[in-house]
Coordinates of C-alpha atoms and ligand atoms in Angstrom, one line a residue:
Chain Z
M1 CA 44.2 106.7 63.5
M2 CA 47.3 108.3 65.0
N3 CA 48.1 104.9 67.4
R4 CA 47.5 102.6 64.3
F5 CA 50.8 100.4 65.4
G6 CA 53.9 101.1 64.0
P7 CA 54.8 104.0 61.5
S8 CA 52.3 102.6 59.2
H9 CA 51.8 105.8 57.8
V10 CA 55.2 106.6 56.8
K11 CA 56.2 103.3 55.3
N12 CA 54.8 100.9 53.1
T13 CA 55.1 97.5 54.9
P14 CA 53.3 95.1 53.7
L15 CA 50.9 95.5 56.6
N16 CA 49.2 98.6 55.4
T17 CA 49.7 98.2 51.6
G18 CA 46.2 96.6 51.9
L19 CA 44.3 98.9 53.3
P20 CA 42.6 101.5 51.6
N21 CA 43.1 105.3 51.5
P22 CA 39.8 107.0 52.4
W23 CA 39.4 109.4 49.8
S24 CA 39.8 106.3 47.4
A25 CA 36.4 104.8 48.8
I26 CA 34.7 108.0 48.1
L27 CA 36.3 108.1 44.7
V28 CA 34.7 104.6 43.7
A29 CA 31.9 104.8 45.9
V30 CA 31.0 108.1 43.6
L31 CA 32.0 106.2 40.3
L32 CA 29.7 103.4 41.1
V33 CA 26.8 105.5 41.8
T34 CA 26.8 107.7 39.1
F35 CA 28.1 105.4 36.0
P36 CA 24.5 103.6 36.0
L37 CA 22.6 106.8 36.5
A38 CA 24.5 108.6 33.8
M39 CA 23.9 105.2 31.6
S40 CA 20.5 105.1 32.5
Y41 CA 19.8 108.9 31.3
M42 CA 21.3 108.1 28.2
G43 CA 19.4 104.8 27.6
E44 CA 22.1 102.5 27.9
D45 CA 20.7 99.8 29.5
F46 CA 23.7 97.4 28.4
Y47 CA 25.9 99.0 30.2
I48 CA 24.0 99.0 33.3
G49 CA 24.0 95.5 32.9
M50 CA 27.5 95.4 32.1
G51 CA 28.2 97.4 35.6
S52 CA 26.3 95.0 37.3
R53 CA 28.7 92.0 36.1
I54 CA 31.7 94.1 36.7
L55 CA 30.7 94.9 40.5
I56 CA 29.7 91.0 41.0
M57 CA 32.9 89.7 39.6
A58 CA 34.8 92.3 41.3
L59 CA 32.8 90.8 44.4
A60 CA 34.2 87.4 43.9
A61 CA 37.4 88.5 43.0
T62 CA 38.1 90.6 46.1
A63 CA 36.9 87.3 48.1
L64 CA 39.9 85.4 46.6
N65 CA 41.7 88.5 47.3
L66 CA 41.1 87.8 50.7
A67 CA 42.5 84.1 50.8
L68 CA 45.0 84.7 47.8
G69 CA 46.7 88.4 48.5
Y70 CA 46.1 88.8 52.1
G71 CA 46.2 85.6 52.7
G72 CA 48.6 83.9 50.3
M73 CA 46.3 81.0 50.0
I74 CA 46.4 80.3 46.2
S75 CA 43.1 78.8 45.5
L76 CA 42.3 77.3 42.2
G77 CA 39.1 76.4 43.4
H78 CA 37.3 79.4 44.3
A79 CA 34.7 79.0 41.6
A80 CA 33.0 76.3 43.4
F81 CA 32.2 78.7 46.0
L82 CA 30.9 81.3 42.9
G83 CA 28.9 77.8 42.0
I84 CA 27.2 76.6 44.8
G85 CA 26.1 80.6 45.8
G86 CA 24.6 80.5 42.4
Y87 CA 23.1 76.4 42.5
T88 CA 21.7 77.4 45.7
V89 CA 19.7 79.9 44.5
A90 CA 18.5 78.6 41.7
I91 CA 17.6 75.2 43.5
L92 CA 15.6 76.8 46.2
A93 CA 13.9 78.7 43.2
K94 CA 13.2 75.8 41.9
A95 CA 11.4 74.6 45.0
G96 CA 9.5 77.9 44.9
L97 CA 11.6 79.6 47.6
V98 CA 12.5 83.3 46.0
S99 CA 12.8 85.7 49.0
A100 CA 16.3 87.4 48.9
L101 CA 16.3 87.6 52.8
L102 CA 16.2 83.6 53.0
V103 CA 18.3 82.5 49.8
F104 CA 21.0 85.0 50.1
P105 CA 22.1 84.5 53.3
L106 CA 21.7 80.3 52.7
A107 CA 24.0 80.8 49.6
I108 CA 26.6 82.6 51.5
L109 CA 25.8 79.8 54.4
M110 CA 26.7 77.0 51.8
A111 CA 29.4 78.1 50.5
S112 CA 31.0 79.0 53.8
F113 CA 30.5 75.8 54.7
A114 CA 31.9 74.3 51.7
A115 CA 34.8 76.6 52.0
F116 CA 35.3 75.4 55.4
L117 CA 35.5 71.7 54.5
I118 CA 37.9 72.3 51.6
G119 CA 39.9 74.4 53.8
L120 CA 40.2 71.8 56.7
I121 CA 41.7 69.9 54.5
S122 CA 43.5 72.1 52.2
L123 CA 45.3 74.0 54.4
R124 CA 47.0 71.0 56.3
T125 CA 49.2 71.2 52.8
K126 CA 51.4 73.8 51.1
G127 CA 52.5 75.8 48.1
V128 CA 51.7 73.8 45.0
Y129 CA 49.6 70.6 47.2
F130 CA 47.3 73.4 48.2
I131 CA 46.7 74.7 44.8
M132 CA 46.4 71.2 43.3
I133 CA 43.6 70.3 46.4
T134 CA 41.3 73.2 46.2
L135 CA 41.3 72.7 42.4
A136 CA 40.6 69.2 42.8
F137 CA 37.6 70.0 45.4
A138 CA 36.3 72.5 43.0
E139 CA 36.1 70.0 40.1
V140 CA 34.5 67.4 42.3
F141 CA 31.7 70.1 42.7
Y142 CA 31.8 70.4 38.8
Y143 CA 31.1 67.1 38.1
L144 CA 28.8 66.6 40.7
A145 CA 26.8 70.0 38.6
I146 CA 27.0 68.0 35.3
S147 CA 26.1 64.9 36.7
L148 CA 23.0 65.4 38.4
P149 CA 19.7 65.8 36.8
N150 CA 18.1 67.6 39.5
F151 CA 20.7 70.5 39.1
G152 CA 20.1 70.6 35.2
G153 CA 23.3 68.7 34.0
D154 CA 25.1 70.2 31.6
D155 CA 22.5 73.1 30.7
G156 CA 22.4 74.3 34.3
L157 CA 19.2 75.8 35.8
P158 CA 17.1 78.6 34.5
L159 CA 15.7 81.2 36.9
R160 CA 12.3 82.1 36.2
T161 CA 12.5 85.4 38.2
R162 CA 15.1 87.2 39.9
S163 CA 14.9 87.0 43.6
S164 CA 12.3 89.2 45.6
V165 CA 13.4 91.5 47.7
P166 CA 10.3 93.6 49.5
G167 CA 9.2 96.6 48.4
I168 CA 11.3 96.4 45.0
R169 CA 11.6 94.6 41.9
L170 CA 15.0 93.5 40.4
D171 CA 13.5 92.9 37.3
N172 CA 14.5 96.4 36.1
A173 CA 18.4 96.9 34.8
L174 CA 18.7 99.9 37.1
T175 CA 17.2 98.4 40.4
F176 CA 19.1 95.2 39.9
Y177 CA 22.1 97.7 39.8
F178 CA 21.5 99.2 42.9
F179 CA 20.7 96.0 44.3
V180 CA 24.0 94.4 43.6
L181 CA 26.0 97.7 44.4
L182 CA 24.0 97.6 48.2
L183 CA 24.8 94.1 48.7
S184 CA 28.5 94.3 47.3
G185 CA 29.2 97.6 48.9
L186 CA 28.1 96.1 52.2
A187 CA 30.5 93.0 51.7
I188 CA 33.4 95.5 50.5
V189 CA 32.5 97.2 54.4
L190 CA 33.0 93.9 55.8
M191 CA 36.1 93.1 53.6
Y192 CA 37.5 96.6 55.2
R193 CA 36.6 96.1 58.7
L194 CA 38.3 92.5 58.1
V195 CA 41.6 93.6 56.6
S196 CA 42.3 96.7 59.1
S197 CA 41.3 94.3 61.9
R198 CA 43.9 92.7 64.4
F199 CA 42.6 89.4 62.7
G200 CA 43.3 90.8 59.2
R201 CA 47.0 92.2 60.2
A202 CA 47.6 88.3 61.7
V203 CA 46.7 86.9 58.5
V204 CA 49.1 89.2 56.6
A205 CA 51.5 88.2 58.8
I206 CA 50.8 84.7 58.3
R207 CA 51.4 85.1 54.6
E208 CA 54.6 86.8 55.5
N209 CA 56.4 84.4 57.4
E210 CA 54.1 81.4 58.9
K211 CA 56.8 79.5 61.2
R212 CA 57.4 82.9 63.1
M213 CA 53.9 83.4 63.4
A214 CA 53.6 80.2 64.9
A215 CA 56.2 80.6 67.5
I216 CA 54.8 83.7 68.5
G217 CA 51.9 82.4 69.6
Y218 CA 49.7 82.5 66.9
P219 CA 46.9 79.6 66.0
V220 CA 47.9 79.9 62.2
Y221 CA 45.8 76.8 60.8
R222 CA 42.7 78.5 62.6
I223 CA 43.2 82.2 61.4
Q224 CA 44.0 80.7 58.0
L225 CA 40.7 78.5 57.7
M226 CA 38.8 81.3 59.2
A227 CA 39.9 83.9 56.5
F228 CA 39.2 80.8 53.8
T229 CA 36.1 80.4 54.9
L230 CA 35.2 84.2 55.2
S231 CA 36.7 84.3 51.6
G232 CA 34.2 81.5 50.4
G233 CA 31.1 82.7 51.9
L234 CA 32.0 86.5 50.0
A235 CA 32.4 84.2 46.8
G236 CA 28.7 82.4 47.6
L237 CA 27.5 86.0 47.7
A238 CA 28.8 87.0 44.3
G239 CA 27.4 83.7 43.2
A240 CA 24.1 84.4 44.5
L241 CA 24.0 87.7 42.2
L242 CA 25.5 86.3 39.5
A243 CA 22.6 83.7 39.0
N244 CA 20.3 86.7 39.2
L245 CA 22.0 88.5 36.6
N246 CA 22.2 86.0 34.1
M247 CA 18.7 84.3 35.0
S248 CA 20.2 80.9 35.3
V249 CA 23.3 78.6 36.5
T250 CA 25.7 77.0 34.3
P251 CA 28.2 74.4 35.5
H252 CA 30.8 76.5 33.4
M253 CA 30.3 78.8 37.1
L254 CA 32.1 76.6 38.6
D255 CA 34.4 75.5 36.0
W256 CA 38.1 75.3 37.0
H257 CA 38.2 77.8 34.1
Q258 CA 36.3 80.5 36.2
S259 CA 38.7 79.8 39.3
G260 CA 41.5 80.8 36.9
I261 CA 39.8 83.8 35.8
L262 CA 39.1 84.7 39.0
I263 CA 43.1 84.6 40.1
V264 CA 44.3 86.4 36.6
M265 CA 41.2 89.2 37.9
V266 CA 43.1 89.5 41.1
I267 CA 46.9 89.4 40.0
L268 CA 45.9 91.9 37.0
G269 CA 44.2 94.5 39.7
G270 CA 47.1 94.0 42.4
S271 CA 46.9 91.2 44.4
G272 CA 47.0 92.3 48.4
Y273 CA 45.5 95.9 47.5
F274 CA 42.4 96.6 48.5
W275 CA 41.1 97.5 45.3
G276 CA 42.7 94.9 43.4
G277 CA 39.8 92.8 42.8
L278 CA 37.5 95.5 41.6
T279 CA 40.4 96.9 39.3
G280 CA 41.1 93.7 38.0
A281 CA 37.8 92.8 37.3
A282 CA 36.9 96.0 35.6
L283 CA 39.7 95.9 33.3
F284 CA 39.2 92.0 32.5
L285 CA 35.4 92.2 31.5
I286 CA 36.0 96.0 29.8
L287 CA 39.0 94.3 27.8
E288 CA 36.9 91.5 26.8
E289 CA 33.8 93.4 26.2
V290 CA 35.7 95.9 23.8
I291 CA 37.7 93.5 21.8
A292 CA 35.3 90.8 21.4
D293 CA 33.3 93.8 19.8
H294 CA 35.9 94.3 17.4
T295 CA 37.6 90.5 16.3
E296 CA 36.9 87.0 16.6
H297 CA 39.8 86.3 17.9
W298 CA 39.4 88.3 21.3
N299 CA 40.9 85.6 23.2
L300 CA 44.3 86.2 21.5
F301 CA 44.4 89.9 21.9
L302 CA 43.0 89.5 25.3
G303 CA 45.6 87.4 26.4
A304 CA 48.1 89.8 24.5
M305 CA 46.9 92.9 26.6
L306 CA 47.0 91.1 29.9
L307 CA 50.4 90.0 29.1
F308 CA 51.3 93.5 28.6
I309 CA 49.6 94.8 31.7
V310 CA 51.4 92.1 33.9
L311 CA 54.7 93.1 31.8
A312 CA 54.2 96.6 33.1
A313 CA 52.4 96.2 36.7
P314 CA 54.0 92.8 37.7
N315 CA 52.0 93.5 41.1
G316 CA 49.1 94.5 39.7
V317 CA 47.6 97.7 38.4
M318 CA 46.9 99.0 42.2
S319 CA 50.8 98.5 43.0
L320 CA 51.2 101.4 39.9
R321 CA 49.9 103.6 43.1
D322 CA 52.9 102.8 45.4
R323 CA 55.7 103.2 42.8
V324 CA 54.0 106.8 42.0
L325 CA 54.3 107.8 45.6
G326 CA 57.6 106.0 45.8
L327 CA 58.5 108.6 43.5
F328 CA 56.6 111.5 44.9
N329 CA 58.5 111.1 47.9
R330 CA 62.1 110.7 46.8
S331 CA 61.5 113.8 44.9
G332 CA 59.7 115.0 48.1
S333 CA 62.7 114.4 50.8
N334 CA 65.6 115.7 48.3
A335 CA 63.6 119.2 48.9
D336 CA 64.2 118.4 52.6
S337 CA 62.0 119.9 54.4
K338 CA 59.0 119.3 53.6
G339 CA 59.4 115.3 53.3
S340 CA 60.6 115.7 57.1
S341 CA 57.1 117.6 58.2
E342 CA 54.7 115.3 56.5
Q343 CA 56.6 112.4 58.5
E344 CA 56.4 114.3 61.6
V345 CA 52.2 115.1 60.8
N346 CA 51.7 111.6 59.7
K347 CA 53.2 109.9 63.2
Chain H
M1 CA 66.9 72.4 96.3
S2 CA 65.3 75.1 93.3
H3 CA 62.0 74.5 91.7
I4 CA 62.1 72.2 88.3
I5 CA 60.6 74.7 85.2
L6 CA 61.3 71.6 82.7
E7 CA 61.3 68.0 83.2
V8 CA 62.0 66.1 79.9
K9 CA 61.5 62.2 80.3
D10 CA 62.5 59.3 78.1
L11 CA 62.0 61.6 74.6
V12 CA 62.6 60.0 71.6
K13 CA 62.8 61.3 68.0
R14 CA 63.6 59.6 64.9
F15 CA 64.0 60.4 61.3
G16 CA 64.0 57.1 59.5
G17 CA 66.7 54.9 60.8
L18 CA 68.3 57.7 62.6
V19 CA 67.4 58.5 66.2
A20 CA 67.8 62.4 66.7
S21 CA 67.1 62.5 70.4
D22 CA 66.9 60.0 72.8
I23 CA 66.7 61.7 76.0
Q24 CA 66.3 59.9 79.1
H25 CA 66.2 62.6 81.6
L26 CA 66.7 66.1 81.8
E27 CA 65.9 69.1 83.9
V28 CA 66.0 72.4 83.9
K29 CA 65.7 74.8 87.2
Q30 CA 63.9 78.0 87.3
G31 CA 65.9 80.9 86.7
E32 CA 69.1 79.3 85.3
I33 CA 70.7 79.6 82.1
H34 CA 70.9 75.6 80.9
A35 CA 73.2 75.6 78.1
L36 CA 72.8 72.8 75.4
I37 CA 75.8 71.9 73.8
G38 CA 77.7 69.1 71.5
P39 CA 78.9 68.4 67.9
N40 CA 77.1 69.2 65.0
G41 CA 74.0 67.1 64.1
A42 CA 74.0 65.8 67.8
G43 CA 70.1 67.0 68.1
K44 CA 70.1 70.0 69.7
T45 CA 67.7 72.0 67.2
T46 CA 65.8 69.0 67.2
L47 CA 65.2 68.9 71.0
L48 CA 64.2 72.6 71.1
S49 CA 61.7 71.8 68.4
Q50 CA 60.3 69.5 70.2
L51 CA 60.2 71.2 73.2
S52 CA 58.6 74.2 71.3
G53 CA 55.9 71.8 70.2
E54 CA 56.9 72.6 66.1
M55 CA 58.1 68.5 66.2
K56 CA 56.1 65.6 67.6
P57 CA 58.1 63.4 69.5
D58 CA 58.1 59.4 68.9
A59 CA 58.1 58.8 72.5
G60 CA 58.3 60.3 76.2
A61 CA 57.2 63.2 78.0
I62 CA 57.8 66.8 78.3
L63 CA 56.6 68.2 81.8
F64 CA 56.5 72.2 81.9
E65 CA 55.6 73.2 85.7
G66 CA 54.9 69.7 86.4
E67 CA 52.5 69.3 83.5
D68 CA 52.8 67.1 80.7
I69 CA 52.9 69.7 77.6
S70 CA 53.8 67.0 75.0
A71 CA 50.4 67.0 73.1
L72 CA 49.9 71.0 72.8
P73 CA 50.5 72.9 69.8
V74 CA 53.0 75.4 69.5
H75 CA 50.7 78.2 70.1
K76 CA 49.3 77.4 73.5
R77 CA 52.6 76.1 74.6
V78 CA 53.7 80.1 73.8
Q79 CA 50.4 80.9 76.0
A80 CA 51.8 78.3 78.7
G81 CA 54.7 80.4 79.0
I82 CA 57.6 78.8 76.3
A83 CA 58.9 81.2 73.5
R84 CA 62.1 80.3 71.0
S85 CA 64.2 81.8 68.6
Y86 CA 65.5 80.1 65.7
Q87 CA 69.4 79.2 64.7
I88 CA 68.2 80.3 60.9
T89 CA 67.1 84.0 61.4
T90 CA 63.3 83.8 61.1
L91 CA 61.5 87.2 61.4
L92 CA 59.4 89.1 58.8
P93 CA 61.7 90.9 56.8
R94 CA 59.2 93.5 55.1
L95 CA 57.8 94.5 58.3
T96 CA 59.7 97.0 60.4
V97 CA 61.1 95.9 63.7
R98 CA 58.1 97.8 65.6
E99 CA 55.6 95.6 63.7
N100 CA 57.6 92.4 64.1
L101 CA 57.3 93.1 68.1
A102 CA 53.9 94.4 67.8
L103 CA 52.8 91.2 66.4
A104 CA 53.9 89.2 69.3
V105 CA 52.7 91.6 71.6
Q106 CA 49.3 91.3 69.9
A107 CA 49.5 87.4 70.0
R108 CA 49.6 87.6 73.8
T109 CA 45.9 90.1 74.2
G110 CA 44.2 87.2 72.5
H111 CA 42.7 89.8 70.2
S112 CA 43.3 88.1 66.8
F113 CA 40.0 86.7 66.1
D114 CA 38.3 90.5 66.5
F115 CA 38.0 90.4 63.1
L116 CA 35.3 92.8 62.9
G117 CA 37.0 95.4 65.4
T118 CA 39.0 98.1 63.5
V119 CA 41.2 99.0 66.5
M120 CA 42.2 102.3 66.5
D121 CA 44.0 102.5 69.8
E122 CA 46.7 100.3 69.6
T123 CA 48.8 102.1 72.4
D124 CA 49.3 98.5 74.2
L125 CA 50.7 97.1 70.9
D126 CA 52.7 99.8 70.7
E127 CA 54.2 100.0 74.6
G128 CA 54.7 96.2 74.1
A129 CA 57.1 96.6 71.4
I130 CA 58.9 100.1 72.6
N131 CA 59.7 98.0 75.5
T132 CA 60.9 95.1 74.0
A133 CA 63.1 97.0 71.6
A134 CA 64.6 98.8 74.5
R135 CA 65.4 95.6 76.6
V136 CA 67.5 94.0 73.4
G137 CA 68.9 97.5 72.0
L138 CA 67.2 98.0 69.4
S139 CA 65.3 101.2 70.3
P140 CA 66.9 103.3 67.4
E141 CA 65.6 100.7 64.6
L142 CA 62.4 100.5 65.8
D143 CA 61.0 102.2 62.7
Q144 CA 63.4 100.2 60.1
I145 CA 62.6 97.4 57.9
V146 CA 63.7 94.3 59.5
G147 CA 65.3 93.1 55.9
T148 CA 67.7 96.1 55.8
L149 CA 69.3 95.4 59.5
S150 CA 72.5 94.2 59.7
H151 CA 72.9 90.5 60.7
G152 CA 73.8 91.3 64.1
K153 CA 70.9 93.5 64.7
Q154 CA 68.4 90.8 63.2
R155 CA 69.9 88.4 65.7
L156 CA 68.8 90.6 68.5
L157 CA 65.1 91.0 67.1
E158 CA 65.5 87.2 66.8
L159 CA 65.8 87.4 70.4
G160 CA 63.2 90.1 70.6
M161 CA 60.6 88.1 69.4
A162 CA 60.6 85.3 72.1
L163 CA 61.2 88.0 75.1
A164 CA 58.0 89.7 73.0
C165 CA 55.9 86.9 74.1
E166 CA 56.6 87.3 77.3
P167 CA 57.7 83.7 78.4
R168 CA 58.8 81.9 81.6
L169 CA 61.1 79.5 79.8
I170 CA 63.2 80.8 76.7
L171 CA 64.6 78.4 74.1
L172 CA 67.8 80.3 72.3
D173 CA 69.5 78.2 69.1
E174 CA 72.8 79.5 68.5
P175 CA 71.7 83.3 69.2
M176 CA 75.7 84.4 68.6
A177 CA 75.5 82.7 65.3
G178 CA 77.2 84.5 62.7
T179 CA 77.4 87.7 65.0
D180 CA 81.1 89.3 65.4
V181 CA 83.0 89.7 69.1
E182 CA 81.7 92.8 70.0
E183 CA 78.0 91.6 69.4
S184 CA 78.0 88.0 70.8
H185 CA 79.4 89.7 74.0
N186 CA 76.5 92.4 74.3
M187 CA 74.4 89.1 73.5
G188 CA 75.9 87.5 76.2
T189 CA 75.2 90.4 78.9
L190 CA 71.9 90.8 77.7
M191 CA 71.1 87.2 78.4
L192 CA 72.6 87.6 81.9
S193 CA 70.4 90.4 82.5
L194 CA 67.1 88.2 81.4
K195 CA 67.9 85.3 83.8
K196 CA 66.2 87.2 86.6
Q197 CA 63.1 86.9 85.0
H198 CA 63.3 84.2 82.4
T199 CA 64.7 80.5 82.5
I200 CA 67.1 80.3 79.4
I201 CA 67.8 77.0 77.6
L202 CA 70.8 78.2 75.1
V203 CA 72.0 76.4 72.4
E204 CA 75.6 77.6 71.6
H205 CA 78.4 76.4 69.9
D206 CA 81.0 79.3 71.2
I207 CA 82.6 77.0 74.0
D208 CA 84.1 80.2 75.6
A209 CA 80.7 82.2 76.1
V210 CA 78.9 78.9 77.2
F211 CA 81.1 78.5 80.1
R212 CA 81.2 82.2 81.0
L213 CA 77.0 82.6 81.0
A214 CA 75.9 79.2 81.8
D215 CA 75.0 78.0 85.1
R216 CA 74.8 74.4 84.2
I217 CA 75.4 72.4 80.9
S218 CA 74.0 69.6 79.1
V219 CA 76.1 67.5 76.4
L220 CA 74.2 66.1 73.4
V221 CA 76.2 63.8 71.4
S222 CA 74.2 61.5 69.1
G223 CA 70.7 62.7 70.7
K224 CA 71.9 61.6 74.2
V225 CA 72.9 63.4 76.9
I226 CA 76.3 62.2 78.4
A227 CA 76.7 64.9 81.0
T228 CA 75.1 67.2 83.1
G229 CA 76.7 69.8 85.3
T230 CA 78.3 73.1 86.0
A231 CA 81.2 74.3 83.7
E232 CA 83.5 72.8 86.3
E233 CA 82.2 69.5 85.9
I234 CA 81.6 69.1 82.1
K235 CA 85.5 70.8 81.6
Q236 CA 86.5 67.5 83.5
N237 CA 84.3 65.3 82.7
P238 CA 86.3 62.5 80.8
A239 CA 83.5 61.2 78.6
V240 CA 82.8 65.1 77.6
I241 CA 86.4 65.4 76.6
T242 CA 86.6 62.4 74.3
A243 CA 83.4 62.8 72.8
Y244 CA 83.4 66.7 72.1
L245 CA 86.0 68.9 73.6
G246 CA 89.2 67.0 73.0
E247 CA 92.2 67.0 75.2
E248 CA 93.4 70.2 73.9
D249 CA 90.2 72.1 74.0
A250 CA 89.9 71.4 78.1
D251 CA 93.5 72.2 78.7
E252 CA 92.8 75.3 77.2
L253 CA 90.0 75.9 78.7
E254 CA 91.6 74.7 82.2
V255 CA 94.3 77.9 81.4
S256 CA 92.1 80.5 80.4
A257 CA 89.6 79.5 83.2
Ligands
ATP401 N1 63.7 67.4 59.5 C1 64.4 66.4 59.7 N2 64.4 65.5 58.6 C2 65.3 64.5 58.7 N3 66.6 64.7 59.4 C3 66.4 65.6 60.4 C4 65.6 66.6 59.9 N4 66.0 67.8 61.2 C5 67.3 67.0 61.6 N5 67.7 66.0 61.0 C6 68.8 65.1 61.3 O1 69.2 65.0 63.0 C7 70.2 65.2 63.1 C8 70.2 66.5 64.4 O2 70.1 67.4 63.7 P1 69.8 68.8 64.6 O3 69.9 69.9 63.4 O4 68.8 68.6 65.6 O5 71.2 69.1 65.3 P2 72.0 70.1 65.7 O6 72.3 69.9 67.3 O7 70.9 71.4 66.1 O8 73.0 70.7 65.0 P3 74.1 72.0 64.4 O9 74.8 72.3 65.7 O10 74.5 71.9 63.2 O11 72.6 72.9 64.5 C9 71.1 65.3 62.4 O12 71.7 64.2 61.5 C10 70.2 66.1 61.3 O13 70.5 66.0 59.9
MG402 MG1 71.0 73.2 65.6

């Protein structure tokens, strides 16, 4: 820790705003484990299902955050990877293959492969063109899904049972929640390793100045392609879980509207912040649920709420942390010795 | 005769109808400061960008240490030993000086695809950054955010970024642009100190600095090299005087030299 390069613990530069604080990880873990247990104790199975959905969408948003927040690659086509993960599970299930040990890795593989191919072409473009090309590719998959009768067309494909895992039964809401928590937890750990590695640092730095990064010897295109592929793979895992949660897949999963929602979640939570995806997904889904309970016009109210949050925290909810810390530091340095001794320790 | 580190042959670059580069022959010797001068739009930056790999020439060859590198992408040329600085400051402004430099050091370590290795011990990067900062005189600014530095300091870091790549050949695009007298003097001294270990191609508009620092000078006009030689030779070259220096400039320099 002491030798992390740079004054990473003194200043909030983009190289470390994306790294989570260890305490936050513990807090999140405790919250995610106790919540369903409490709900189960109260007999609220509905909220356990809701929790699973939040976790799954958090995983998808976190995956997008890797590309969009950390990498600066504004993909408007991430629903495609979610959908490919889901459809892989559903199509294999139709063929009688339901073992999670087989279908989950395949779902991740298929989504990664699609991301690799899409990235291969899209990453040659920049800015608005990149957004449009990722959107166009995702639409191709959408039309493929609605037009191929084998994929169930407009209706999608049902899953007769959830994927099978040796030794546990996923049709119980609580068991399924912990299954989702296990996999998304692993994905989050992987994500942590990614963003705190030298690779992750290069990804962020490329977002900051691509030209300079190339000029000091980074294979910019290859690094971005790798990040985009990993991001697609993680979204594919989320898709496989989502198919299991819903017990079906529909073309809506890979609709551009879905890609838009993922972007909203990331921006809401804090693009480029480690818990941005989780925060954004949780906030979005909870707001949607709460508002839909009270009014038919929930879309309007949800929109207004989102607008309010984005105005109050333009860089996402997680960025409020920096602002609060910033205030704290300023008052800390006013009380002279305290602030400076703190810096010494951090070095 | 000293070793030729870089050789450019029949290099052509067009932008539509405009021929921005048309260099029949250019040689750079190991260990020299080779200045490129010429009026605005002469194609100096365009030439550097082709040497660094950021622009693809339409024709011609670039030989670095005898090998044709014209097909190599930018990062491979950096690995081969060519690094550049930019006329328009191109840094990571939200990061600290240390982080900027350490990133350049990290690129050299070749670990940028170790995406599962959470590196705890980064003394190698830190040392590289500290050493480079010391070389360009930015040690006191090591932990400052680059965007908050003065223009002159940013120009020093611009040079530092190239140095951190440990290149054999450094391409400097107007390193003194926008700096004050003292800063450009320091920059000049710095360049002279680098000469022992590096070969430098220096694009610079400050003619006095060029005559003071350069071992040899090539004059570019409309993409073509119209003369190459020592400061004395260039000052007396009639083609250079008509095309670039002008009679008075040349006389003035004669007197001041
Ligand atoms: N990307 C580009 N597209 C089109 N034309 C270009 C491009 N880059 C440079 N040019 C043109 O090529 C010519 C050479 O430009 P270049 O920037 O190499 O000149 P320079 O010698 O570096 O000039 P300066 O001293 O002003 O920096 C100019 O006429 C310029 O307008
Ligand atoms: Mg120029």
